[in-house]
Structures are given as C-alpha cells and as structure tokens.
PDB file of C-alpha atoms and ligand atoms in Angstrom:
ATOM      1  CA  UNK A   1      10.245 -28.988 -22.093  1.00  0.00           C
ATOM      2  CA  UNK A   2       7.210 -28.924 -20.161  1.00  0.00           C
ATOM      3  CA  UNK A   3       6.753 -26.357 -17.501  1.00  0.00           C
ATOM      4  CA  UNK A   4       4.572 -24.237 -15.426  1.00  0.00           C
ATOM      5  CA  UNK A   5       4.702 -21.150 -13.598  1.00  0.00           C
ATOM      6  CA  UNK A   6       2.701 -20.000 -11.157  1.00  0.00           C
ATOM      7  CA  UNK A   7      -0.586 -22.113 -12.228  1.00  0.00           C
ATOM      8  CA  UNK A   8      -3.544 -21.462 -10.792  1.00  0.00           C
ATOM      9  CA  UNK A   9      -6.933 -23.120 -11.337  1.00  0.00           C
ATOM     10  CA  UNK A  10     -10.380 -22.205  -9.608  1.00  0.00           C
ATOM     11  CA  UNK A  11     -13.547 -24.050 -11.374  1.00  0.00           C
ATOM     12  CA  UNK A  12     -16.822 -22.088 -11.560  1.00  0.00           C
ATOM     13  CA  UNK A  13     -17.901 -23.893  -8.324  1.00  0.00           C
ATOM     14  CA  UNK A  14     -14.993 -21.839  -6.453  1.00  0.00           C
ATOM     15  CA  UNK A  15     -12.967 -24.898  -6.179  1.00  0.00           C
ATOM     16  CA  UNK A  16      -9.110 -24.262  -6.413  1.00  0.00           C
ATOM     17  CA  UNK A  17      -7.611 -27.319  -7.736  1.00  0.00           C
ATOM     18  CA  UNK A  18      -4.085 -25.751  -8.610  1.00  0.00           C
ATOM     19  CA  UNK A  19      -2.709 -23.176  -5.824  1.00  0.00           C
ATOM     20  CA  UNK A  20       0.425 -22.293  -7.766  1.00  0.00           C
ATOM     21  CA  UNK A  21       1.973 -25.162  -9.760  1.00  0.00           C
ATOM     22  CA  UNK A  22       5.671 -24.593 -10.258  1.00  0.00           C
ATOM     23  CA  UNK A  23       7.272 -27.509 -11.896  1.00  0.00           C
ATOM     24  CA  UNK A  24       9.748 -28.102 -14.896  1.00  0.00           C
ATOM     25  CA  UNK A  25       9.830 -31.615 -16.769  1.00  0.00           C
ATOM     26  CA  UNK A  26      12.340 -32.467 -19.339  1.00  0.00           C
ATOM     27  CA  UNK A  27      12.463 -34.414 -22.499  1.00  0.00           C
ATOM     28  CA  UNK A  28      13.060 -37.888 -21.240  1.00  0.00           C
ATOM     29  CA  UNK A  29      11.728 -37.698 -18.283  1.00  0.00           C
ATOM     30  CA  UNK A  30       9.038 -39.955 -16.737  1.00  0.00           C
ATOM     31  CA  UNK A  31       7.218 -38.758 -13.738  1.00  0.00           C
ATOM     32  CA  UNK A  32       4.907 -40.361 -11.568  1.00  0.00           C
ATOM     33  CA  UNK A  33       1.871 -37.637  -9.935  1.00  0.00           C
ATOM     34  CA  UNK A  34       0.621 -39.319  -6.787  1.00  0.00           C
ATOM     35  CA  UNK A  35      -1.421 -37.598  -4.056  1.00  0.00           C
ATOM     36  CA  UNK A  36      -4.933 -38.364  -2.521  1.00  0.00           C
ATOM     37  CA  UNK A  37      -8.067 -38.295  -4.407  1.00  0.00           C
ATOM     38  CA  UNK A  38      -9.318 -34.502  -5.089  1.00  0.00           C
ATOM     39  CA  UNK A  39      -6.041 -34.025  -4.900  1.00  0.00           C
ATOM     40  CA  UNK A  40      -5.706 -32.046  -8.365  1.00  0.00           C
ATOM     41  CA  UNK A  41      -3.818 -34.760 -10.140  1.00  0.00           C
ATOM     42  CA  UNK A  42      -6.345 -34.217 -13.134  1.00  0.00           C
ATOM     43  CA  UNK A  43      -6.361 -30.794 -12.765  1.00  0.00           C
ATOM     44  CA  UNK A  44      -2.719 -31.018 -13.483  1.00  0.00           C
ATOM     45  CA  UNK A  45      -2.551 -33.249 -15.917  1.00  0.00           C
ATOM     46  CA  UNK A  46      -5.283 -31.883 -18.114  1.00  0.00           C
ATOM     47  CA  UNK A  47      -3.630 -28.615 -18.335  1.00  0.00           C
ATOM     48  CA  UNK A  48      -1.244 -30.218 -19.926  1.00  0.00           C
ATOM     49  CA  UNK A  49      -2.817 -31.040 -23.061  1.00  0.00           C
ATOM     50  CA  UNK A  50      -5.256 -28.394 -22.569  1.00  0.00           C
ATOM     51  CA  UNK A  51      -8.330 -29.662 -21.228  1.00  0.00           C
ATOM     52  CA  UNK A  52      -8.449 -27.344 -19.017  1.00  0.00           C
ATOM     53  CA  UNK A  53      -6.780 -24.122 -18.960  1.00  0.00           C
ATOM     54  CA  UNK A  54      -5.350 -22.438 -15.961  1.00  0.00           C
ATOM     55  CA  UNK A  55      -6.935 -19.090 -14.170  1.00  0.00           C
ATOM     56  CA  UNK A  56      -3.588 -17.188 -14.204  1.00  0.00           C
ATOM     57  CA  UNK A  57      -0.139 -18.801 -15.123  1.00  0.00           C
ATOM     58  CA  UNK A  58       1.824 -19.892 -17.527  1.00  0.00           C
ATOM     59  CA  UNK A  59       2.532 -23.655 -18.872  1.00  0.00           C
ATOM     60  CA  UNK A  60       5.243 -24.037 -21.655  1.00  0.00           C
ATOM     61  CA  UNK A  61       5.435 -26.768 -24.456  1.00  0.00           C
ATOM     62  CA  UNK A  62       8.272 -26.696 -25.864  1.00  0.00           C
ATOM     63  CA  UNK A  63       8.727 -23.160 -25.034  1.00  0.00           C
ATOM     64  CA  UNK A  64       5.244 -22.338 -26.130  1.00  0.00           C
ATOM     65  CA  UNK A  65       2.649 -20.920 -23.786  1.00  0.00           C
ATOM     66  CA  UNK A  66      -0.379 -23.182 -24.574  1.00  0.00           C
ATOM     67  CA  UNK A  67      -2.757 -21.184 -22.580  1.00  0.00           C
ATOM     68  CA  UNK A  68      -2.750 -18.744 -24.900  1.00  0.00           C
ATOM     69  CA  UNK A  69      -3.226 -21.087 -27.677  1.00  0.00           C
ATOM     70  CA  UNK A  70      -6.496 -20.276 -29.585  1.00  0.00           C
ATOM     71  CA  UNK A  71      -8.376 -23.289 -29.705  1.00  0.00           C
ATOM     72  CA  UNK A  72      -7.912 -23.701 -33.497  1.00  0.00           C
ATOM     73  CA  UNK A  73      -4.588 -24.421 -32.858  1.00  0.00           C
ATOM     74  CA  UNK A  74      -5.000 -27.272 -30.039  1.00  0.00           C
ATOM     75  CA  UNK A  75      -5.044 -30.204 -32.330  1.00  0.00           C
ATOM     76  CA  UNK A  76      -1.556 -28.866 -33.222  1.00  0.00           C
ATOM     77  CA  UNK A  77      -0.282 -29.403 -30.067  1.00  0.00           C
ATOM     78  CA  UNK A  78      -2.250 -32.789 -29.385  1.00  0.00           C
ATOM     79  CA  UNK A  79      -0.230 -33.831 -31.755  1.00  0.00           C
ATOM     80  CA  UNK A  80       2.998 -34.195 -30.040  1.00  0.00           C
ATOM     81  CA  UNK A  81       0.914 -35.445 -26.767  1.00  0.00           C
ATOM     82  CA  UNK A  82      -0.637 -38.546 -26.622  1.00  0.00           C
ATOM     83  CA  UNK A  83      -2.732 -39.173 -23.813  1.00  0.00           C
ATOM     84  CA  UNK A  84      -4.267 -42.393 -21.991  1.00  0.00           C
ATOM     85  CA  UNK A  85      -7.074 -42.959 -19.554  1.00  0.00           C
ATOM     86  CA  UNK A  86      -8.375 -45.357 -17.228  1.00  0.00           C
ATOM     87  CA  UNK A  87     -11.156 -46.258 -18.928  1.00  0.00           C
ATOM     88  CA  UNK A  88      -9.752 -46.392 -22.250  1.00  0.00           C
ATOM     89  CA  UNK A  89     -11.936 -43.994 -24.231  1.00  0.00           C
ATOM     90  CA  UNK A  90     -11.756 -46.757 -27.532  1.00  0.00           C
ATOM     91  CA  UNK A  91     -14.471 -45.651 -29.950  1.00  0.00           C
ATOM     92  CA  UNK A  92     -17.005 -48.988 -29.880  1.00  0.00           C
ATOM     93  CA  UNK A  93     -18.325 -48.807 -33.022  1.00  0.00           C
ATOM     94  CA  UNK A  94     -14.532 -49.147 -34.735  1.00  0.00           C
ATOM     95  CA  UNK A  95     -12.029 -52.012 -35.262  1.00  0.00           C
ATOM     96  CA  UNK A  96      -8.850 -52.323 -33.315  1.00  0.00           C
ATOM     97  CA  UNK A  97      -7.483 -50.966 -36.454  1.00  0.00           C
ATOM     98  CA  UNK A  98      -9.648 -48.325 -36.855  1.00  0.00           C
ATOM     99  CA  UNK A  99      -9.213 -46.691 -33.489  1.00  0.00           C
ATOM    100  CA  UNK A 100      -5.544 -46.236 -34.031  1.00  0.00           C
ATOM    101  CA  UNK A 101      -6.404 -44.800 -37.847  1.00  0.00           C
ATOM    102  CA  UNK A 102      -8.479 -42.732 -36.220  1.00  0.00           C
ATOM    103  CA  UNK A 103      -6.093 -40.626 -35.260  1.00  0.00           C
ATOM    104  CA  UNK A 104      -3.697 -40.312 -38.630  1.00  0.00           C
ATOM    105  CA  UNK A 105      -6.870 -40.030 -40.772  1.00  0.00           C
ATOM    106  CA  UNK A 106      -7.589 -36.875 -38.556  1.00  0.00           C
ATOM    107  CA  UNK A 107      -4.219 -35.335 -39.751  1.00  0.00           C
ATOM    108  CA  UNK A 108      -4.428 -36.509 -43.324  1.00  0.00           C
ATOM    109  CA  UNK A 109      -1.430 -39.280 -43.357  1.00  0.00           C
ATOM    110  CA  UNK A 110      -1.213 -40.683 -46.653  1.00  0.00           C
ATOM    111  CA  UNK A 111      -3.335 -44.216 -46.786  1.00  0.00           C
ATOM    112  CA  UNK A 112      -0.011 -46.573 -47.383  1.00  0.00           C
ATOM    113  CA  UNK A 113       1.451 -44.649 -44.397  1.00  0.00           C
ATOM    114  CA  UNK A 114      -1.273 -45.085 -42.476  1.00  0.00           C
ATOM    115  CA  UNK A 115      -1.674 -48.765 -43.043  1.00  0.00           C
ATOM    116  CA  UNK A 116       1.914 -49.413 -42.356  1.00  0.00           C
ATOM    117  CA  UNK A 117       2.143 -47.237 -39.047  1.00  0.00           C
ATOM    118  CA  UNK A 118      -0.886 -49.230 -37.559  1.00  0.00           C
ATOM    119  CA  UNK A 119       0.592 -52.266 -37.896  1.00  0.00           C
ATOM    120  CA  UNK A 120       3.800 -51.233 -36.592  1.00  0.00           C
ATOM    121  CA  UNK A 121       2.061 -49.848 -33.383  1.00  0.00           C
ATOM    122  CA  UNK A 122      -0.579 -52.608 -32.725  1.00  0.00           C
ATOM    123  CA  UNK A 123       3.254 -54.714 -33.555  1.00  0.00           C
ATOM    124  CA  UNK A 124       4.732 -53.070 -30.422  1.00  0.00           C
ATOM    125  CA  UNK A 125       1.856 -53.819 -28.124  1.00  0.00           C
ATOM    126  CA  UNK A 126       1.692 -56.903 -29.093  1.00  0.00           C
ATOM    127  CA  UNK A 127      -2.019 -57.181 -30.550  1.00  0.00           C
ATOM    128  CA  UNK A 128      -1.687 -57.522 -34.506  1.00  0.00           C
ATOM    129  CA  UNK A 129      -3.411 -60.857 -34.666  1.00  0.00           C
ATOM    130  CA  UNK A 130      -5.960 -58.322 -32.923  1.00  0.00           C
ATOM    131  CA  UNK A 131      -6.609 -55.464 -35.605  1.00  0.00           C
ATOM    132  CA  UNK A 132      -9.947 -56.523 -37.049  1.00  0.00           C
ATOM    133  CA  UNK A 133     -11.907 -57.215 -33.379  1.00  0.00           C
ATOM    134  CA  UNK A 134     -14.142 -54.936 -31.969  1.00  0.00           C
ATOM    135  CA  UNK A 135     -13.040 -53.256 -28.424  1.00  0.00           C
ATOM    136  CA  UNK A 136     -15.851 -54.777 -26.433  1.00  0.00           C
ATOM    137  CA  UNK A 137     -14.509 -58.465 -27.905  1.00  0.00           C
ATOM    138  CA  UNK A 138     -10.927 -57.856 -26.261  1.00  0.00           C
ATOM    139  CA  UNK A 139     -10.061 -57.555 -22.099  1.00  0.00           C
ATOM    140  CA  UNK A 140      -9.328 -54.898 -20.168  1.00  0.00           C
ATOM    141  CA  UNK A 141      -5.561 -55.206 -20.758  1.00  0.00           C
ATOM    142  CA  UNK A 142      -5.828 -55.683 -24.348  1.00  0.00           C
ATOM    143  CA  UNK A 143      -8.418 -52.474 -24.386  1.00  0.00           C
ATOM    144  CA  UNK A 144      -5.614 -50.208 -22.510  1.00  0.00           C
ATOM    145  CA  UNK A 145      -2.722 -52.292 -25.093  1.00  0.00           C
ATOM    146  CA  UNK A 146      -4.522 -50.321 -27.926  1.00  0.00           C
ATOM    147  CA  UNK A 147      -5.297 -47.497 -26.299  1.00  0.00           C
ATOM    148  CA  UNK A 148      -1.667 -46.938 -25.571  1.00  0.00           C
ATOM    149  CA  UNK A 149      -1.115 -47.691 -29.647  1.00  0.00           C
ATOM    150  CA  UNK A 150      -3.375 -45.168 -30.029  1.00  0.00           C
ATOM    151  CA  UNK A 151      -1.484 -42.291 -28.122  1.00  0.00           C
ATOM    152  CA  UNK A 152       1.736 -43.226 -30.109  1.00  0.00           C
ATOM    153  CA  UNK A 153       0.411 -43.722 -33.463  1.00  0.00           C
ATOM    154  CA  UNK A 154       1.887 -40.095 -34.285  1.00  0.00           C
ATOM    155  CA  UNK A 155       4.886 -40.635 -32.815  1.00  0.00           C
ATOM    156  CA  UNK A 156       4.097 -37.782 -29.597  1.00  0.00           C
ATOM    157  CA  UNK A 157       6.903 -36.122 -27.881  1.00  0.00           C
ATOM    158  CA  UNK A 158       5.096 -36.893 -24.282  1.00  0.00           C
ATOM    159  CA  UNK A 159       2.452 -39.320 -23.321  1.00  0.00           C
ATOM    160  CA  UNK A 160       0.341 -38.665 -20.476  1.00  0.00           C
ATOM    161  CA  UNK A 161      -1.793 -40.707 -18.634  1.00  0.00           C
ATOM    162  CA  UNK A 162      -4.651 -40.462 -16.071  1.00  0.00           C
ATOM    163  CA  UNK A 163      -4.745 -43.890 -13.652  1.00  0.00           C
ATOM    164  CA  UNK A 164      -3.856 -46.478 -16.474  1.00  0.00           C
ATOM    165  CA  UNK A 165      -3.602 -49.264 -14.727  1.00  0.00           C
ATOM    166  CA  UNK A 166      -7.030 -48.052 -12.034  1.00  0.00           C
ATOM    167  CA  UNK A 167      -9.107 -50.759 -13.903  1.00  0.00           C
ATOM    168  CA  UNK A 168      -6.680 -53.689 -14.282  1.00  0.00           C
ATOM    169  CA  UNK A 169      -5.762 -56.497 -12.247  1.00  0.00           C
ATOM    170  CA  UNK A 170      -1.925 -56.092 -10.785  1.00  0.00           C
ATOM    171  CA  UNK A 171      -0.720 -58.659 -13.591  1.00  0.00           C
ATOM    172  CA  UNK A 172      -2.274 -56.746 -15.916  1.00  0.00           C
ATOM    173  CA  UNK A 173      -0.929 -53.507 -14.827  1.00  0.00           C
ATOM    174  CA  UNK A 174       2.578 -55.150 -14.542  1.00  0.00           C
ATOM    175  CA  UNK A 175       2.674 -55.564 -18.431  1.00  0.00           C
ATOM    176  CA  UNK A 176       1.158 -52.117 -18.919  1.00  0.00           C
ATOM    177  CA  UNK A 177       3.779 -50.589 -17.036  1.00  0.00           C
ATOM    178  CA  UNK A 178       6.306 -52.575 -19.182  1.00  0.00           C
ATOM    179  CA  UNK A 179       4.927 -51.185 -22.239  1.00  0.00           C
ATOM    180  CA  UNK A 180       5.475 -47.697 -20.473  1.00  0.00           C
ATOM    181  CA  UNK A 181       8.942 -47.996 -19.889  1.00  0.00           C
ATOM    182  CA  UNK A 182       9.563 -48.962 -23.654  1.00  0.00           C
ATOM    183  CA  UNK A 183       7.792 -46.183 -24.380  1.00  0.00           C
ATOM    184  CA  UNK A 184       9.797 -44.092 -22.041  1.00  0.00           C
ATOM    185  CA  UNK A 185      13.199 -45.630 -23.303  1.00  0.00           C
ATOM    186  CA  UNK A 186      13.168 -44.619 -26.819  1.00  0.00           C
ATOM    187  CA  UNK A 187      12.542 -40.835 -25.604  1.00  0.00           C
ATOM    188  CA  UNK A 188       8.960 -40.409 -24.876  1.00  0.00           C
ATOM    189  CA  UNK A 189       8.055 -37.757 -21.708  1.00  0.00           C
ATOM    190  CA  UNK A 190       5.813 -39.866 -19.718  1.00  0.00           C
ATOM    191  CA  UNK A 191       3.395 -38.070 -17.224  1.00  0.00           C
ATOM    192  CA  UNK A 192       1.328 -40.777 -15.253  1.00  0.00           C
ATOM    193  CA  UNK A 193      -1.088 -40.007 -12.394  1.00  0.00           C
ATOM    194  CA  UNK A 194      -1.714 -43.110 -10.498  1.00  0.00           C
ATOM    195  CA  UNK A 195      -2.571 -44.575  -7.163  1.00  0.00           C
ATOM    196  CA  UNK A 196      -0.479 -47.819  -7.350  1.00  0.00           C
ATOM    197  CA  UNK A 197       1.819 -47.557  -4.261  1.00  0.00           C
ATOM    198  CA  UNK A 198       3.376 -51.062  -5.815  1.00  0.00           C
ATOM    199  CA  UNK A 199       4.169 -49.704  -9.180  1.00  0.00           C
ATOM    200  CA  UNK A 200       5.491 -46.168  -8.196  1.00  0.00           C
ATOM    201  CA  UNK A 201       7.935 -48.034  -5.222  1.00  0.00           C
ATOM    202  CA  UNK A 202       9.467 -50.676  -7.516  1.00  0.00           C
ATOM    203  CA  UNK A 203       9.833 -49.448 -11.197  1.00  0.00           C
ATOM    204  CA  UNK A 204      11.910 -46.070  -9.367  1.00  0.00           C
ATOM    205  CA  UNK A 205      11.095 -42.629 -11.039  1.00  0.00           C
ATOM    206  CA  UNK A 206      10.437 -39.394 -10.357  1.00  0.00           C
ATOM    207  CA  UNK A 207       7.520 -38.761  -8.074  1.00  0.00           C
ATOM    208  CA  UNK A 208       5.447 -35.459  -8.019  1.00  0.00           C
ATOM    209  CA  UNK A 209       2.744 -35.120  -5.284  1.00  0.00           C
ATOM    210  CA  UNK A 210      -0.012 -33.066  -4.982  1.00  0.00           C
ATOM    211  CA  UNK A 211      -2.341 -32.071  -1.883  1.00  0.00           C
ATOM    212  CA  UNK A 212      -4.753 -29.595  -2.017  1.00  0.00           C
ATOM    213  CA  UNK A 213      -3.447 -27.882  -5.389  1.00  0.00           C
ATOM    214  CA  UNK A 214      -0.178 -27.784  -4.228  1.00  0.00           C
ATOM    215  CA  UNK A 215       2.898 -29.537  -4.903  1.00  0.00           C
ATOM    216  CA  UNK A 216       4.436 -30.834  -1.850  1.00  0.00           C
ATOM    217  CA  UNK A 217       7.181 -33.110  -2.505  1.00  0.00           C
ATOM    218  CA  UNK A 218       9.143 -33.502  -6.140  1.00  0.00           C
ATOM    219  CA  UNK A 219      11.670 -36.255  -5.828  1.00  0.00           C
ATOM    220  CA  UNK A 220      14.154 -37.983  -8.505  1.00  0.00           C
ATOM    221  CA  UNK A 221      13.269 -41.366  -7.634  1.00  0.00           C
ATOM    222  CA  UNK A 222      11.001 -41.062  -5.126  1.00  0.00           C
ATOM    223  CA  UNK A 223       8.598 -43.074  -2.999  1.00  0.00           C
ATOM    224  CA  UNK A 224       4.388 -43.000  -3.478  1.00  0.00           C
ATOM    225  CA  UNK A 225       4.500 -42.088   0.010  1.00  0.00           C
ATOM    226  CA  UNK A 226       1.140 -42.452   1.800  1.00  0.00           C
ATOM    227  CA  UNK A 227      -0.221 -45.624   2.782  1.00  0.00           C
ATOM    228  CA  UNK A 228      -2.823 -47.046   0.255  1.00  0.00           C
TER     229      UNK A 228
HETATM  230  P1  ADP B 301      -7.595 -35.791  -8.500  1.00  0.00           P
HETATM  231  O1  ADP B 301      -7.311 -36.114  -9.919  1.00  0.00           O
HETATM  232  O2  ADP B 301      -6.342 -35.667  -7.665  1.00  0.00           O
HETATM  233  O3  ADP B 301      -8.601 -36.701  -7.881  1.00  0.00           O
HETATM  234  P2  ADP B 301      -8.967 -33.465  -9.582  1.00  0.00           P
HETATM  235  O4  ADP B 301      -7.983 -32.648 -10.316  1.00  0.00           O
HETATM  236  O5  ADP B 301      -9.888 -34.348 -10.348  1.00  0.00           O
HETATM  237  O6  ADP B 301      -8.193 -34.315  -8.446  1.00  0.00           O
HETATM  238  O7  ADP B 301      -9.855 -32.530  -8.668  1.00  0.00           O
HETATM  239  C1  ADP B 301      -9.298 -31.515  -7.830  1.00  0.00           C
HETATM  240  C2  ADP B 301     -10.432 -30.753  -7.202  1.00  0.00           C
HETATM  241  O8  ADP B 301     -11.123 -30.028  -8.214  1.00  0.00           O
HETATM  242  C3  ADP B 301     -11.484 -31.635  -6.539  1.00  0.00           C
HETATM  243  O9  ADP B 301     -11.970 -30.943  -5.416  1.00  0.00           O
HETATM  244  C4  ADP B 301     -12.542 -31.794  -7.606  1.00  0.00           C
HETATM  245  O10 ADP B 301     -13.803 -32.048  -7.049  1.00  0.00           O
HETATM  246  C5  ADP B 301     -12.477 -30.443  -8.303  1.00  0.00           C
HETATM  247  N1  ADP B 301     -12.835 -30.528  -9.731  1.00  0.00           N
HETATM  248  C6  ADP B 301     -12.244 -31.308 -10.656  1.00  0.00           C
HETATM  249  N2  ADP B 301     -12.807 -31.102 -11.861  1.00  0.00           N
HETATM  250  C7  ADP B 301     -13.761 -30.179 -11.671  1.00  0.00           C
HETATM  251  C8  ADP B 301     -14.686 -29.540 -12.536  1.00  0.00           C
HETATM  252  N3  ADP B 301     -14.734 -29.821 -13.839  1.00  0.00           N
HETATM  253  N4  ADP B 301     -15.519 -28.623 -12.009  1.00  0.00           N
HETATM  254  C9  ADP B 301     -15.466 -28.334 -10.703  1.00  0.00           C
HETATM  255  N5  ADP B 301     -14.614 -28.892  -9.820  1.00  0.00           N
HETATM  256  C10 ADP B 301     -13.769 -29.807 -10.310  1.00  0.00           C
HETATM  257  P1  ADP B 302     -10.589 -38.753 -10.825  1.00  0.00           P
HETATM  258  O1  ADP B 302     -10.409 -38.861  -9.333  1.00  0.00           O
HETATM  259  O2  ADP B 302     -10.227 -40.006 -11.556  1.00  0.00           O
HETATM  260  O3  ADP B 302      -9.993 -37.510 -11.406  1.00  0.00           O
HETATM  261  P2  ADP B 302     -13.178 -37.597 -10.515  1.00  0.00           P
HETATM  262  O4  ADP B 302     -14.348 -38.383 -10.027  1.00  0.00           O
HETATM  263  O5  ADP B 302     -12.490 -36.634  -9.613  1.00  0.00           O
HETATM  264  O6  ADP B 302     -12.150 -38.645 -11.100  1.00  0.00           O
HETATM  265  O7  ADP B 302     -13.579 -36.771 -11.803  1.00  0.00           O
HETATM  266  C1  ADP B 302     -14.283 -37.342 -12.874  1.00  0.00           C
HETATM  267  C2  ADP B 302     -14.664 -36.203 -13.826  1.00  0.00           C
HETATM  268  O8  ADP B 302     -15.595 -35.314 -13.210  1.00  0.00           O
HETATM  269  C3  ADP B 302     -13.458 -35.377 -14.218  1.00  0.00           C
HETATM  270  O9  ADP B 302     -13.520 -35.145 -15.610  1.00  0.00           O
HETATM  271  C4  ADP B 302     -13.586 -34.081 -13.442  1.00  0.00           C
HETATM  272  O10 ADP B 302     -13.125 -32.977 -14.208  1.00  0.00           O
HETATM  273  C5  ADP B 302     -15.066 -33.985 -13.175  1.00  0.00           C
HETATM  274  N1  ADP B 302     -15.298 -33.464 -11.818  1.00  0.00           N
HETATM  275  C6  ADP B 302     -14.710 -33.859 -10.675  1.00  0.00           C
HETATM  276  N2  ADP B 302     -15.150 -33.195  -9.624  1.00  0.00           N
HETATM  277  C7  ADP B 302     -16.091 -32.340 -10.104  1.00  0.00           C
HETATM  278  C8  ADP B 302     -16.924 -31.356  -9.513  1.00  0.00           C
HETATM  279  N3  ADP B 302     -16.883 -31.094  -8.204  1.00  0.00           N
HETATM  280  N4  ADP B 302     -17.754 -30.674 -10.309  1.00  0.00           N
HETATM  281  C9  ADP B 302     -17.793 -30.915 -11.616  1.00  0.00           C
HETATM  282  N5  ADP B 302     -17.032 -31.820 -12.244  1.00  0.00           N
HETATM  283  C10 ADP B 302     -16.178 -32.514 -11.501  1.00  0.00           C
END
C-alpha cells in the first residue's frame, strides 16, 4: 500500500539522505526504521507524508504517486496519515480537546460528530477526565497520549511516527508502545523510527534499517541490531 521505487533524495547542501529506497509496506503492517543518527530515517519517513519530496523516484499511496501530488492536494492525503513526533507538536494555546478538534474542524466534520469523535479518541488513550487542561498542565506521557489521539482522530489508514517514545522515561514508553499495538491491531499501518533497542527486540516486528540512505537489512521480525 505504501511503496517506493528507486527514491532518491539530495538536499540543497548536496547531502544524499536517500540513495535508492526500494521498499513495499502493506496494509497491516507495522514496521520499525532503525539505523544510526543521520542515518535518513527522517528523510524516509517524511517522504511519506510528503514533507519532503524525493529528487527522482516514485512513492505510492495507495497506488497513487504522491510526488506528483500538487500541493493543493496534500491535505487530501494527510488525511489517511496520521503522524506523531517526539516532541509532540500540541498547539499550547488549545485545550486537550481542542488539539484533537483541530484536526476535524480543518476538514469541516459536522459539530455533533466532532464532539462525539473526541471523546471517543481521548476514551481510547485513556485521558477524558483530561479534555479541558492545557498541554503544558499534563506530562510527557500524557502530552504524546493526545498527540497519538490526535493522529487518529480521522480514522488514518497509516500512522507514522518519528522517535515517539525519544523523550519519555522507559515506563512511559512501555504504555506508549501499548497504545501502538492497539492501534496496529484494528488495521492501522504503523511506520515508527526509533532508537529503542528494548522496544524493537521485545514487542517483535518488522525492522527496516537504514545507513547512509540506504536500506541495508529488511527483516519480518527482526532485531534493532546495533548496540545502543
Ligand atoms: P536520521 O533521521 O536517521 O537521523 P535524517 O533523515 O534526519 O536522518 O538525515 C539524513 C541526512 O540528511 C543527514 O546527513 C542530515 O544532516 C541531512 N538532512 C536532513 N534534513 C536535512 C535538510 N532539511 N537539509 C539538509 N540536510 C538535511
Ligand atoms: P533527527 O535525528 O531526530 O531527525 P535532526 O537533528 O537530524 O533530528 O533534524 C532536526 C531537523 O533539522 C529536521 O527537521 C531535519 O530535516 C533538519 N536538519 C537536519 N540536518 C540538517 C542539515 N544538515 N541542514 C538543514 N536541516 C537539517
């Protein structure tokens, strides 16, 4: 469902970050990208929901080439992809609530629909009693909780994430994880770039590593692999 052929990415600086991504992931699927830092997990994933687009190559959504999306027509496809970062990205200045409203407001949801889809997200992760608090009032965990509500809100095909659990404590990033296999088990495509050798060798998936722009290993329940 999502795949790429022949990717290439060189930023203005002359940096290649992607020396020929060939890769195919499935509805379903949840993949782990590991590799070492400069890597071109980013790279990666952001060319996923178009962030950045590749020099040359092709990346299908769905059968779609999204490179050659025109850029009116991106909030389309971030629509069906919900994406998470480290450092949460909550809007300060909104409620719990309105963070996650945010983004069916955006596409014109009806206002009982809205309401009721909210709750049942902030529900799921377990933070209702939490809608009317500010982001800055709640923890780290409880910031990523919504963040994660946030990215499912419109029900996405795929959710990808950049280092979700790189600001949490391992507890933390234990219950995160949870939440990311729900997510995973009703359906949900989950794309995660991480560094969390613990994670990646105990809750088993598919592990896609990068060096240098290049994939070098692809394994159905694979390992993290290097050594911190
Ligand atoms: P990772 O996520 O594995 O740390 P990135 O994809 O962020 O790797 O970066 C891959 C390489 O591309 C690095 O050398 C990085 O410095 C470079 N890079 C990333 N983003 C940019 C950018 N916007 N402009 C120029 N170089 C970049
Ligand atoms: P990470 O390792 O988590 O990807 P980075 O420090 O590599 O974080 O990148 C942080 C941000 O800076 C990213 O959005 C990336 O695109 C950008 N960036 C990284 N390297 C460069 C670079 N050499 N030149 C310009 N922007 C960069």
């Amino acid at each position: 469902m999502i795949q790429m052929k022949e990717v290439y990415k060189k930023y203005p600086n002359g940096i290649m970050a992607a020396n020929g991504f060939d890769v195919c992931i499935k509805q379903g699927e949840f993949v782990y990208v590991v590799g070492p830092s400069g890597a071109g997990k980013s790279t990666f994933i952001k060319m996923m929901y178009r962030e950045e687009k590749p020099t040359t190559g092709e990346i299908l959504a769905n059968g779609v080439d999204i490179t050659r999306l025109k850029d009116k027509r991106v909030p389309y496809l971030r629509r069906n992809i919900g994406v998470v970062f480290q450092d949460f990205k909550l809007l300060n200045r909104l409620t719990v609530y309105e963070n996650i409203a945010f983004a069916l407001e955006v596409i014109e949801e009806q206002p009982t629909k809205i309401k009721k889809r909210v709750m049942e997200v902030l529900n799921l992760v377990g933070l209702k009693h939490k809608a009317r608090m500010m982001p800055d009032e709640l923890s780290g965990g409880e910031q990523q909780r919504i963040s994660i509500a946030r990215a499912i809100v419109n029900k996405p095909k795929v959710v990808i994430a950049d280092e979700p659990t790189g600001n949490l404590d391992p507890e933390t990033s234990w219950e995160i994880m949870t939440l990311f296999e729900e997510i995973n088990a009703i359906g949900t495509t989950i794309v995660m770039a991480t560094h969390n050798r613990e994670i990646v060798n105990t809750i088993r998936q598919r592990v896609i590593a990068i060096e240098n722009g290049v994939i070098v290993r692809d394994e159905q329940r694979g390992e993290y692999g290097y050594e911190s």
